[in-house]
CSV table of C-alpha atoms in Angstrom, one decimal:
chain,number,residue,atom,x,y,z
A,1,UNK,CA,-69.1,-59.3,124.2
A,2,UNK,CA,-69.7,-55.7,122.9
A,3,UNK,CA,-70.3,-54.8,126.7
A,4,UNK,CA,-66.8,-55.2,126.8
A,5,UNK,CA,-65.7,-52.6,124.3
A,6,UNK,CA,-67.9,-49.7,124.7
A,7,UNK,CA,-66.3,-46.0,124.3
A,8,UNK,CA,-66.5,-44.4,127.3
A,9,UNK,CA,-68.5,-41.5,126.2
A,10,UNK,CA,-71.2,-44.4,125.9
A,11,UNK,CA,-70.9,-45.9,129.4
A,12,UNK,CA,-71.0,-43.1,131.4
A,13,UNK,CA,-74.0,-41.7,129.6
A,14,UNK,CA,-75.4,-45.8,130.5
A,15,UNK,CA,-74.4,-45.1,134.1
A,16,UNK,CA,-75.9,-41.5,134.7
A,17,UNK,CA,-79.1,-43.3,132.8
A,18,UNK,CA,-79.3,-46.1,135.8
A,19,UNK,CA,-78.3,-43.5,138.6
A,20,UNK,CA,-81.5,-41.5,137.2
A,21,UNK,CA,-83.6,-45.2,136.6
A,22,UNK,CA,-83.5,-46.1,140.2
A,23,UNK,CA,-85.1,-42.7,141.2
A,24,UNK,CA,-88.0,-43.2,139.1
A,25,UNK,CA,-88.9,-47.1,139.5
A,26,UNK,CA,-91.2,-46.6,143.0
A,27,UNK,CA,-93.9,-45.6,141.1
A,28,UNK,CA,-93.7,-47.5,137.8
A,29,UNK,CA,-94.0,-50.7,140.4
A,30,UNK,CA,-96.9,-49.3,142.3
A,31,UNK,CA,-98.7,-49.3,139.4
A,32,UNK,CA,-97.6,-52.8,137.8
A,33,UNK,CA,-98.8,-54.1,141.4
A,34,UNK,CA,-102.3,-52.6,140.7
A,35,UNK,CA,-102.7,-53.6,137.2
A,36,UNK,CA,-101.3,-57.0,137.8
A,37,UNK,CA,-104.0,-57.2,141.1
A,38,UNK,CA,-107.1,-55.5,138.5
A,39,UNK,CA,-106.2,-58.2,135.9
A,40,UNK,CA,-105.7,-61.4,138.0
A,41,UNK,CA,-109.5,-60.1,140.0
A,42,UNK,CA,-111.1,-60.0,136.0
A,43,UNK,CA,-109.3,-63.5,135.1
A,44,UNK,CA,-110.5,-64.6,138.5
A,45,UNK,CA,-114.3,-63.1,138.8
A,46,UNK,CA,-114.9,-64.5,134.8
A,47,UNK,CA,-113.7,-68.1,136.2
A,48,UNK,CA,-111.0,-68.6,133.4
A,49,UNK,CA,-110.5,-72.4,133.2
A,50,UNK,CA,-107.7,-74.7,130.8
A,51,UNK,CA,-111.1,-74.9,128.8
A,52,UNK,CA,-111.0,-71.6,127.6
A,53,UNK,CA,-107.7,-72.0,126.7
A,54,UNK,CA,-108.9,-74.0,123.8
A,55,UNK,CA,-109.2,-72.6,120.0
A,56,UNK,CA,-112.1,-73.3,117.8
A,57,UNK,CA,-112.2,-73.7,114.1
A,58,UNK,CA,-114.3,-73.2,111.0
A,59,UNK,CA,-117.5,-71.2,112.3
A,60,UNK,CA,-116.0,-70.8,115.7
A,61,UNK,CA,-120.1,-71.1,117.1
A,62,UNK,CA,-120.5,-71.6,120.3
A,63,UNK,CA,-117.0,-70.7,121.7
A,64,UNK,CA,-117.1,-70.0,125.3
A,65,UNK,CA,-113.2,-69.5,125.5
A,66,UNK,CA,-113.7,-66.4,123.3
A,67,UNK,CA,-116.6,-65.1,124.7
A,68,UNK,CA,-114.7,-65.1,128.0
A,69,UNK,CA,-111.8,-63.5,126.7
A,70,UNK,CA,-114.1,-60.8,125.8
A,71,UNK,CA,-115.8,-60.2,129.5
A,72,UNK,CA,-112.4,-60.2,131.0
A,73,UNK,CA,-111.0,-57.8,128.7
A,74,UNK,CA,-114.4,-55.6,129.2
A,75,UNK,CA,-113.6,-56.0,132.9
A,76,UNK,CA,-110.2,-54.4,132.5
A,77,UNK,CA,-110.7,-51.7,130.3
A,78,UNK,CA,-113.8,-50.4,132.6
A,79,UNK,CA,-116.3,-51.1,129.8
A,80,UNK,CA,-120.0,-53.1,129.5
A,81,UNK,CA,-118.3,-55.1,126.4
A,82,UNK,CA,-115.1,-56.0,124.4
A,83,UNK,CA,-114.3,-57.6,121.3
A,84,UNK,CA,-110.8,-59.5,120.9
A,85,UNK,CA,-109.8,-61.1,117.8
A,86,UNK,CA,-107.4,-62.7,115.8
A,87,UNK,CA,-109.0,-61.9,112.6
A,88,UNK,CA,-107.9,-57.8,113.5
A,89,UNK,CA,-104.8,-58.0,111.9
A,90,UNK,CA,-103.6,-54.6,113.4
A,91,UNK,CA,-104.3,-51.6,115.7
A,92,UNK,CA,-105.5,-49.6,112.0
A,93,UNK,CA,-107.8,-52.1,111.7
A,94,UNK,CA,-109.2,-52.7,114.9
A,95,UNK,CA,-109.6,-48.6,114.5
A,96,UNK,CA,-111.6,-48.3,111.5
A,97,UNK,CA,-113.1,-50.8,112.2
A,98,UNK,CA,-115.1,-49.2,114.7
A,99,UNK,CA,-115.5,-45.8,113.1
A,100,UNK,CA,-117.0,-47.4,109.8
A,101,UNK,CA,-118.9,-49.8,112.2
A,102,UNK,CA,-120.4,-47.0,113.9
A,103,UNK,CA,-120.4,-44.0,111.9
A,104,UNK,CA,-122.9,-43.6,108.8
A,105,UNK,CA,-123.1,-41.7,105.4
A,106,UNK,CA,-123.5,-38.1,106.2
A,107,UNK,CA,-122.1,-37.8,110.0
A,108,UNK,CA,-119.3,-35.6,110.9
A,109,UNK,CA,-116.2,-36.1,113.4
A,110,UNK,CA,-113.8,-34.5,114.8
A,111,UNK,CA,-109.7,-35.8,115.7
A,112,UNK,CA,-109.5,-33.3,119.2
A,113,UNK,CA,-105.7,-34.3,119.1
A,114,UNK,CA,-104.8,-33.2,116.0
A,115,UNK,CA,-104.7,-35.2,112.7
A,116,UNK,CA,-104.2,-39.0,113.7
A,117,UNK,CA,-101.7,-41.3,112.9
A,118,UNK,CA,-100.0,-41.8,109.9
A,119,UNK,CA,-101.9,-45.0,108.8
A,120,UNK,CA,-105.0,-43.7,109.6
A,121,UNK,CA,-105.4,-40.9,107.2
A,122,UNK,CA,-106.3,-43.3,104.5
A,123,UNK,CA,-108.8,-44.7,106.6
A,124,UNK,CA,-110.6,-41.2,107.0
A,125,UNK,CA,-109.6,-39.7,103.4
A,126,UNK,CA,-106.5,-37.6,104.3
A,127,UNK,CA,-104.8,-38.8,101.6
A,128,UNK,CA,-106.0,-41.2,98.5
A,129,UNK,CA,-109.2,-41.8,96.6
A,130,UNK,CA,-111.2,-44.2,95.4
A,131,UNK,CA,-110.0,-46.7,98.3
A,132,UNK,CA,-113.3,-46.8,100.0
A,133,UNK,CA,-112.1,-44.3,103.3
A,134,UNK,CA,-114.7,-42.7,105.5
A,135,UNK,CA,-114.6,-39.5,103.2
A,136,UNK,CA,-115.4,-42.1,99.9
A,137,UNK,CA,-118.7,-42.8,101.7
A,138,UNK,CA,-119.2,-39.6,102.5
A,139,UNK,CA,-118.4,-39.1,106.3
A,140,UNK,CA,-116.9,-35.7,106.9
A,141,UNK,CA,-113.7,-34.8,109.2
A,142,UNK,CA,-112.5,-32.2,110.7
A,143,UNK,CA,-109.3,-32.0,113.6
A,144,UNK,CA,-108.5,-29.8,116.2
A,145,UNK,CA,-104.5,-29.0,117.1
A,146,UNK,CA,-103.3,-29.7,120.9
A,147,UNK,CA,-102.5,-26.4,122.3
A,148,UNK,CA,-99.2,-25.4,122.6
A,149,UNK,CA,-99.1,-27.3,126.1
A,150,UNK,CA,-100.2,-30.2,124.5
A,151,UNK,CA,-103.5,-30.0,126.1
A,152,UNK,CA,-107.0,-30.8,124.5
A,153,UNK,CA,-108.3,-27.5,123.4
A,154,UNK,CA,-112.3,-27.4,124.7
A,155,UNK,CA,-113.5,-24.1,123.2
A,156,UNK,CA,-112.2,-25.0,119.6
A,157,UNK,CA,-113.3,-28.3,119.7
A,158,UNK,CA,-117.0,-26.9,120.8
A,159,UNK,CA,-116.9,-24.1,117.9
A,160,UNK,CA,-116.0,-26.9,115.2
A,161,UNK,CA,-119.0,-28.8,116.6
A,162,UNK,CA,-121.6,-29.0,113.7
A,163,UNK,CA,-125.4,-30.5,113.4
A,164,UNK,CA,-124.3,-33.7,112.4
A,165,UNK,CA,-121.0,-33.9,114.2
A,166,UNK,CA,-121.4,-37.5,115.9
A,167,UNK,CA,-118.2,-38.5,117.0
A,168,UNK,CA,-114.7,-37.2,119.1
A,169,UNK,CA,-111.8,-39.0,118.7
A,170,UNK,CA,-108.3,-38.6,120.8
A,171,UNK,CA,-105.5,-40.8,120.0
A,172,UNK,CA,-103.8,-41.5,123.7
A,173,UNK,CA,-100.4,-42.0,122.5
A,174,UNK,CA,-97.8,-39.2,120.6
A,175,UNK,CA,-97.6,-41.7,117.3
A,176,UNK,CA,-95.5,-40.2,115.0
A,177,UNK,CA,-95.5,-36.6,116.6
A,178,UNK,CA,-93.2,-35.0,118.9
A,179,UNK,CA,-95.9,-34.1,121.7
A,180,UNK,CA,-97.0,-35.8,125.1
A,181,UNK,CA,-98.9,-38.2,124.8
A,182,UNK,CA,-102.3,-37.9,127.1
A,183,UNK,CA,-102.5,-38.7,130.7
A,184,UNK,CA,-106.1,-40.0,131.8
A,185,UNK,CA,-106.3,-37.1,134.0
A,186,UNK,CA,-106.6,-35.0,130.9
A,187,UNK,CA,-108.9,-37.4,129.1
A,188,UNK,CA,-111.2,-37.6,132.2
A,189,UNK,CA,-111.6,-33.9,132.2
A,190,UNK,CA,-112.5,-33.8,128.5
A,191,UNK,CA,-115.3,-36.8,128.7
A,192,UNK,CA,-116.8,-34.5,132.0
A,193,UNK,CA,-117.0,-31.5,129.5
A,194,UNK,CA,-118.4,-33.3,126.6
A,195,UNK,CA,-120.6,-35.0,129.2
A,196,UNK,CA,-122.5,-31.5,130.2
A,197,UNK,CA,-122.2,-29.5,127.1
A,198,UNK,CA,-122.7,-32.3,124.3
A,199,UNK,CA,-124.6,-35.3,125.9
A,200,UNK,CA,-124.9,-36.9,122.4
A,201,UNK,CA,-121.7,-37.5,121.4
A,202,UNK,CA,-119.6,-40.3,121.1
A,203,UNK,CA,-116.3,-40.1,122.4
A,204,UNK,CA,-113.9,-42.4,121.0
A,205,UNK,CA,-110.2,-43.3,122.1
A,206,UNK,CA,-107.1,-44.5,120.2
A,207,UNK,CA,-106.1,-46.6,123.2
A,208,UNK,CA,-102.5,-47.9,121.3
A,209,UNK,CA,-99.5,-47.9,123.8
A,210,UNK,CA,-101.5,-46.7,126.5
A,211,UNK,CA,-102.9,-49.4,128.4
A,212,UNK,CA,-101.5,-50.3,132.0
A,213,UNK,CA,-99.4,-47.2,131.6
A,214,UNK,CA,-101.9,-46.0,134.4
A,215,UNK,CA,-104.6,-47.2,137.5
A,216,UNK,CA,-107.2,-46.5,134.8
A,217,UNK,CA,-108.3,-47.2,131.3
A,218,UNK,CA,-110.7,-44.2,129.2
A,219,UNK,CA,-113.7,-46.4,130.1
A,220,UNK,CA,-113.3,-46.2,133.7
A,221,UNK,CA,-113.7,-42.1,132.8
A,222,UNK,CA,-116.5,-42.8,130.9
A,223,UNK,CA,-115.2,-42.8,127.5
A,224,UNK,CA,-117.8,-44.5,125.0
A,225,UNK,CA,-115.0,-46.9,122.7
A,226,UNK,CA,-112.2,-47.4,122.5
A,227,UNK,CA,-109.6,-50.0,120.2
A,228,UNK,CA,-106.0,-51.3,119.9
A,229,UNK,CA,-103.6,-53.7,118.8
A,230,UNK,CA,-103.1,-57.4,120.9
A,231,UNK,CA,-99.5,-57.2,119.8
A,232,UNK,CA,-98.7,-53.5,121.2
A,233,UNK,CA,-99.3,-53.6,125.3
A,234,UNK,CA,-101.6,-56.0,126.0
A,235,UNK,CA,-100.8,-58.7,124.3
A,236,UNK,CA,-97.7,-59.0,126.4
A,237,UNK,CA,-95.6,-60.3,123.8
A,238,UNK,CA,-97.3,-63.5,123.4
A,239,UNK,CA,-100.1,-62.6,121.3
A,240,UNK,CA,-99.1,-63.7,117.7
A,241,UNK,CA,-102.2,-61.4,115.9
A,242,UNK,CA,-105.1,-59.6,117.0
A,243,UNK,CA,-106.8,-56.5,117.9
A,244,UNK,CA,-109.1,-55.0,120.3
A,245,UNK,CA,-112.7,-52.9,120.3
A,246,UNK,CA,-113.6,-52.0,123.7
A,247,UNK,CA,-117.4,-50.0,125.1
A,248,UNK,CA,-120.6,-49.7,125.1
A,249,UNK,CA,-122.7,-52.4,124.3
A,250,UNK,CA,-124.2,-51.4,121.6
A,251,UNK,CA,-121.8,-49.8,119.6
A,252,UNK,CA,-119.4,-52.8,120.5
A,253,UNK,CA,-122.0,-55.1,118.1
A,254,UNK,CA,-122.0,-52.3,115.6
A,255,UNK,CA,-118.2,-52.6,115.2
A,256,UNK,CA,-118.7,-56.4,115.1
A,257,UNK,CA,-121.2,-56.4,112.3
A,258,UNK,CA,-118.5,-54.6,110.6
A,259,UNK,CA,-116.0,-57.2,111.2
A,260,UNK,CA,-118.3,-59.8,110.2
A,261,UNK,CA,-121.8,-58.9,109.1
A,262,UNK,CA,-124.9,-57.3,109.9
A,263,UNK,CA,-127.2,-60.0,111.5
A,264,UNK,CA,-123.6,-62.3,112.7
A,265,UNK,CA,-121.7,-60.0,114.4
A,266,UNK,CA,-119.6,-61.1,117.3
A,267,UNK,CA,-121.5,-64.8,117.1
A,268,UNK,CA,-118.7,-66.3,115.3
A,269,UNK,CA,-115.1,-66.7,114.8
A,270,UNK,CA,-112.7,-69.4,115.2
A,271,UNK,CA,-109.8,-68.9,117.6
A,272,UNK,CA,-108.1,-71.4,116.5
A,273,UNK,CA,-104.7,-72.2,118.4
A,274,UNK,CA,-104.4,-68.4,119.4
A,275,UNK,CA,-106.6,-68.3,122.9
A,276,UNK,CA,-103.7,-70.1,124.7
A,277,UNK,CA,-101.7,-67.2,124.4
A,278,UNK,CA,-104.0,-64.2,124.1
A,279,UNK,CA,-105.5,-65.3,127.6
A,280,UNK,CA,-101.4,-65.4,128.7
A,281,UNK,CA,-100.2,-62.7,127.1
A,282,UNK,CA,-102.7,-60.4,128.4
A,283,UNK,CA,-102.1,-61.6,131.8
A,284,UNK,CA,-98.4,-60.8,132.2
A,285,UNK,CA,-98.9,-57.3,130.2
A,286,UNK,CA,-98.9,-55.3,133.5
A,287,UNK,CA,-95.4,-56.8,133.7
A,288,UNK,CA,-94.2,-56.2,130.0
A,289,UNK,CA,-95.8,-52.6,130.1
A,290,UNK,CA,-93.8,-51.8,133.0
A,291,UNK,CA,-90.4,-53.3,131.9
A,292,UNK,CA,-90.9,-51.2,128.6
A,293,UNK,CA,-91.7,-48.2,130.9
A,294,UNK,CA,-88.4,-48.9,132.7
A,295,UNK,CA,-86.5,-49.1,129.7
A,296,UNK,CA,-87.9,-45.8,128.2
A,297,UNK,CA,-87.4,-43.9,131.0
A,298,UNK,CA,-83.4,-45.6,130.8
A,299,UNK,CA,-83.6,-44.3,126.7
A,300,UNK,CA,-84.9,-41.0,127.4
A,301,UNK,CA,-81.9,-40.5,130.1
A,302,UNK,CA,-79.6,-42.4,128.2
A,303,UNK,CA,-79.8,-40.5,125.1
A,304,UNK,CA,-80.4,-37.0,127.0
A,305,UNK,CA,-76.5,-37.5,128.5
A,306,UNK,CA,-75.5,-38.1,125.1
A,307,UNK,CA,-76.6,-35.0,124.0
A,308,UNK,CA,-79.5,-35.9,121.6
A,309,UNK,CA,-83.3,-34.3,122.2
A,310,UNK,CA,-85.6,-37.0,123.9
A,311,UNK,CA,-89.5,-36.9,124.1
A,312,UNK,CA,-90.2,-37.5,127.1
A,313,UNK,CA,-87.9,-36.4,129.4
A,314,UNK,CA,-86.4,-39.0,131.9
A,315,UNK,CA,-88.6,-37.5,134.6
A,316,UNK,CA,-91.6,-37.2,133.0
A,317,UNK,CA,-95.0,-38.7,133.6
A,318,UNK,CA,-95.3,-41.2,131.6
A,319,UNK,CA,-99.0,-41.7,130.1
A,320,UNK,CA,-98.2,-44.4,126.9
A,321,UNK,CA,-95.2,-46.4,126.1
A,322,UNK,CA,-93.3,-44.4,123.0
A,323,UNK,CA,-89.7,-43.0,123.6
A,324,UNK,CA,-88.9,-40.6,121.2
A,325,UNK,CA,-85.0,-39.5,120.4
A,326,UNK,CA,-84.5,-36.2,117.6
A,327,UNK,CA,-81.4,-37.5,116.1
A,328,UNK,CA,-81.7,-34.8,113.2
A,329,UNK,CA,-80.5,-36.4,110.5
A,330,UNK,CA,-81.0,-39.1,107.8
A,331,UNK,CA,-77.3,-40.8,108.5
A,332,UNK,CA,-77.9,-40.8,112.0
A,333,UNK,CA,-81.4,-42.3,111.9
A,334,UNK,CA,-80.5,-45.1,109.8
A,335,UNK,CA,-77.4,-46.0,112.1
A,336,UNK,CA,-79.5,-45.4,114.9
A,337,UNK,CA,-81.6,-48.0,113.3
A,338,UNK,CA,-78.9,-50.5,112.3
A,339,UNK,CA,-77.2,-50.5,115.7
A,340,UNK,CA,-80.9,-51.1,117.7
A,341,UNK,CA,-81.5,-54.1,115.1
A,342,UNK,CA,-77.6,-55.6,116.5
A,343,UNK,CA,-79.1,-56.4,119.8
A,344,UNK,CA,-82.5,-58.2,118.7
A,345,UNK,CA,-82.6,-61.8,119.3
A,346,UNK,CA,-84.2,-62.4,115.5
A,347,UNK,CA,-82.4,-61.4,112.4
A,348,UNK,CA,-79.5,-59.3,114.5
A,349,UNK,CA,-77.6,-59.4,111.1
A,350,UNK,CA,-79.9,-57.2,109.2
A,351,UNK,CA,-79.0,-54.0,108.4
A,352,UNK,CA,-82.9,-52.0,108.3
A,353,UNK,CA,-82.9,-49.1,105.4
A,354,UNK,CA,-86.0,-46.8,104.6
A,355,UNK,CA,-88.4,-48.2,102.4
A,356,UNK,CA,-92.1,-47.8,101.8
A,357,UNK,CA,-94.5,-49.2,104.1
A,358,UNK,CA,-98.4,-49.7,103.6
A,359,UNK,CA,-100.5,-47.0,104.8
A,360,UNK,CA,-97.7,-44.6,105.3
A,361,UNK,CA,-96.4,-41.3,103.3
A,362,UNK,CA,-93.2,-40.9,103.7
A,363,UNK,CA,-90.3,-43.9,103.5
A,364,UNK,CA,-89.9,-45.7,107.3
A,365,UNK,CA,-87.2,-47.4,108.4
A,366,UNK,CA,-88.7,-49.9,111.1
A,367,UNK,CA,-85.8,-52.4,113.3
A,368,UNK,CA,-86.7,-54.6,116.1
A,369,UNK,CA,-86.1,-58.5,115.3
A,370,UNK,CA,-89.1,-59.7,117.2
A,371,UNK,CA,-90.2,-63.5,117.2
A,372,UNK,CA,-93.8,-61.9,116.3
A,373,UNK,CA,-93.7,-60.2,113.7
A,374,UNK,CA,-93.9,-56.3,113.8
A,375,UNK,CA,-94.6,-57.0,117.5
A,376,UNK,CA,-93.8,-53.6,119.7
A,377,UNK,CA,-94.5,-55.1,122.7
A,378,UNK,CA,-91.2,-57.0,122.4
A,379,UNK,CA,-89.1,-53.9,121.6
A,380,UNK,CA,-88.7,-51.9,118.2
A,381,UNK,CA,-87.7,-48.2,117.0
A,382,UNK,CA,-88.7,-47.1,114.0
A,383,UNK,CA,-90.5,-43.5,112.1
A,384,UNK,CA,-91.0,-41.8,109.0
A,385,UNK,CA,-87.8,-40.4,107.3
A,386,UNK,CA,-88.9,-36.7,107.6
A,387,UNK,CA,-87.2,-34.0,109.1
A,388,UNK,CA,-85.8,-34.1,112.0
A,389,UNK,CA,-85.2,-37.2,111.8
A,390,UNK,CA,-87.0,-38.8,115.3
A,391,UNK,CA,-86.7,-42.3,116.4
A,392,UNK,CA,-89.5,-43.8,118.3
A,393,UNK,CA,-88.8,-46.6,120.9
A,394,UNK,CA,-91.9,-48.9,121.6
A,395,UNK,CA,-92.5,-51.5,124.0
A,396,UNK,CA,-89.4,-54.1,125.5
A,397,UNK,CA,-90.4,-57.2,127.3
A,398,UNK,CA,-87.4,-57.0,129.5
A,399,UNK,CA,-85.1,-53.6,130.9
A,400,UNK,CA,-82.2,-55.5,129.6
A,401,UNK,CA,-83.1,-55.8,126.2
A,402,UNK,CA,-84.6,-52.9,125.9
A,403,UNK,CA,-80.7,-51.4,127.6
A,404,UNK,CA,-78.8,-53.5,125.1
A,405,UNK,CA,-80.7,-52.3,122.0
A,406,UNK,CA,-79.4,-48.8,123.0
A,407,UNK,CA,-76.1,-49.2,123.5
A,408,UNK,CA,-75.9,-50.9,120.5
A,409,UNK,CA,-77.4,-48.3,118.6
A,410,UNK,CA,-75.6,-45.5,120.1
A,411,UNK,CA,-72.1,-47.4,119.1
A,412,UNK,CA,-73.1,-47.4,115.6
A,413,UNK,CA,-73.1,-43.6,115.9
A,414,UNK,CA,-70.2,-43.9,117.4
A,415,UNK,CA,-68.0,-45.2,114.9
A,416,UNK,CA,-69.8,-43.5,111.9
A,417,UNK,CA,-68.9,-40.0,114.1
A,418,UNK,CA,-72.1,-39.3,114.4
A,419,UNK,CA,-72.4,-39.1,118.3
A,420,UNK,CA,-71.5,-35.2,119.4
């Protein structure tokens, strides 16, 4: 077993990494215990019975399993209404979903945490034409830079307010960026401000990788929408497709006459053999969330003793689920890559190499053998082949796994000489 065999560079970074583990854990677990207590209380208050569990099929009419799935996930995220569906068939799509479901020819909006992730600058007209993007039907963007602190900037974000600025977006998580990701603290502050000085706006949230991180979700704060992917955290790597749209009411059944069609909306939709395990997957996510917290704060330590930059630090608050390791340069991301892919339980053999990806600029070299595919709730590391060269760690259903994966990856440096 390669436990057996590691240099012993690598296992005393691994030890210092589970010294530093152990002092962290207390409050990871407080919080599992809450969310675990918040979710049970929705499952329990929206009487989930085995006939929910059910699927539907053709029109889906009539299906009280999905409409239940949709007051329970409402109840969670703190908002009137939520939308959960296997037809979403990612985070992205969820995500534009709701802008082009709300937003209309001739509105304005602002990105308050800089430009958004990779896959979503298509979506709003960053890059190509002709694709039908927000910018095609003639929605106008604009984006505000984190301050240096990596703090929402208020005063710019007010001066690049304009008459027909209608929505604020934040992505929670860091993405593909080497910045915190945003604590609800910070995000609670900023809906207060927008609250007093622009009434009017909508305030819409990126939510990916960040829920059951913390006690509260951004409509507990009074965020107006939010969205996100059923195979990121709260799926809890059960959830074989899907995607969220959580808020207000109304602007819930805009999103879902965008999914559908104006006059259907969120009336149909066939679950088909997927309620089983969206209903169970989103139960244990307070449990897979905090494992993969767990195992990032291990990474970040991990890594950190082996003399590599790490985003966060090991003692860091930790607001979304994304471990990010500099490795600074194109050999060593693709070991690290090919090592993390030897301790997956699916398609260990395969060596990952950069290729392109849909939606995304530069070449991406993605591992993580999941049983779902593409599923970072289960464990993955991937990111764009750019310089410096940056893993990003998401998710892990287990602290083992996510440990294994890493030592794994860090031996592949180690006999290609990469490791310093």
């Amino acid at each position: 077993m390669f436990l057996d065999h590691l240099p012993s560079k690598i296992l005393e970074a691994k030890n210092q990494a589970e010294q530093l583990l152990t002092l962290q854990e207390k409050p990871i677990l407080d919080i599992a215990e809450y969310n675990h207590a918040k979710v049970l209380a929705a499952f329990q208050e929206e009487r989930v019975s085995t006939y929910h569990l059910q699927g539907t099929t053709g029109y889906g009419l009539g299906d009280s399993g999905r409409e239940t799935l949709d007051r329970v996930m409402a109840r969670i995220l703190g908002t009137e209404a939520a939308l959960v569906r296997g037809q979403f068939v990612s985070g992205t799509h969820a995500i534009a979903t709701a802008l082009f479901g709300v937003l209309r020819p001739g509105d304005h909006f602002i990105s308050v945490t800089g430009d958004p992730y990779d896959t979503l600058e298509e979506v709003i007209g960053i890059r190509g034409t002709g694709q039908g993007s927000l910018k095609d039907f003639g929605v106008s963007y604009d984006s505000v830079p984190l301050s240096e602190e990596g703090t929402i900037q208020h005063s710019l974000v007010s001066q690049g307010i304009k008459p027909n600025t209608k929505m604020l977006i934040l992505q929670r998580s860091r993405g593909y960026a080497w910045r915190n990701s945003l604590p609800m603290e910070q995000i609670a502050a900023f809906v207060a401000y927008v609250r007093e000085h622009f009434p009017h706006l909508i305030i819409f949230v990126d939510n990916c990788y960040g829920e059951l991180v913390e006690k509260c979700e951004p409509g507990d704060v009074g965020a107006d929408l939010m969205a996100g992917s059923l195979i990121k955290n709260l799926g809890g790597s059960l959830a074989p497709t899907g995607g969220y749209i959580a808020g207000r009411q109304e602007l819930v059944e805009k999103a879902a006459c965008r999914l559908t069609a104006p006059g259907i909306g969120g009336e149909v939709g066939a679950t088909l053999s997927w309620q089983l395990q969206f209903f169970q997957g989103l139960f244990f996510s307070p449990l897979t969330v905090s494992e993969a917290i767990r195992g990032a704060i291990f990474s970040a330590a991990f890594w950190q003793a082996l003399g590599f930059e790490v985003n966060p630090l090991p003692d860091a608050l930790r607001t979304d689920l994304i471990q990010a390791v500099k490795l600074n340069s194109r050999e060593a991301m693709i070991a690290f890559c090919q090592g993390f892919q030897k301790g997956s339980p699916v398609d260990s053999y395969v060596l990952p190499i950069p290729s392109g990806m849909p939606g995304y600029e530069d070449e991406v070299i993605m591992a993580g053998g999941t049983f779902i595919q593409g599923a970072t709730s289960e464990f993955s590391a991937d990111g764009p082949m750019r310089d410096p060269f940056i893993a990003y760690q998401q998710g892990g259903v287990s602290m083992n796994y996510i440990k294994f994966g890493n030592l794994l990856a860090a031996q592949k440096l180690w006999e290609q000489g990469l490791l310093k």
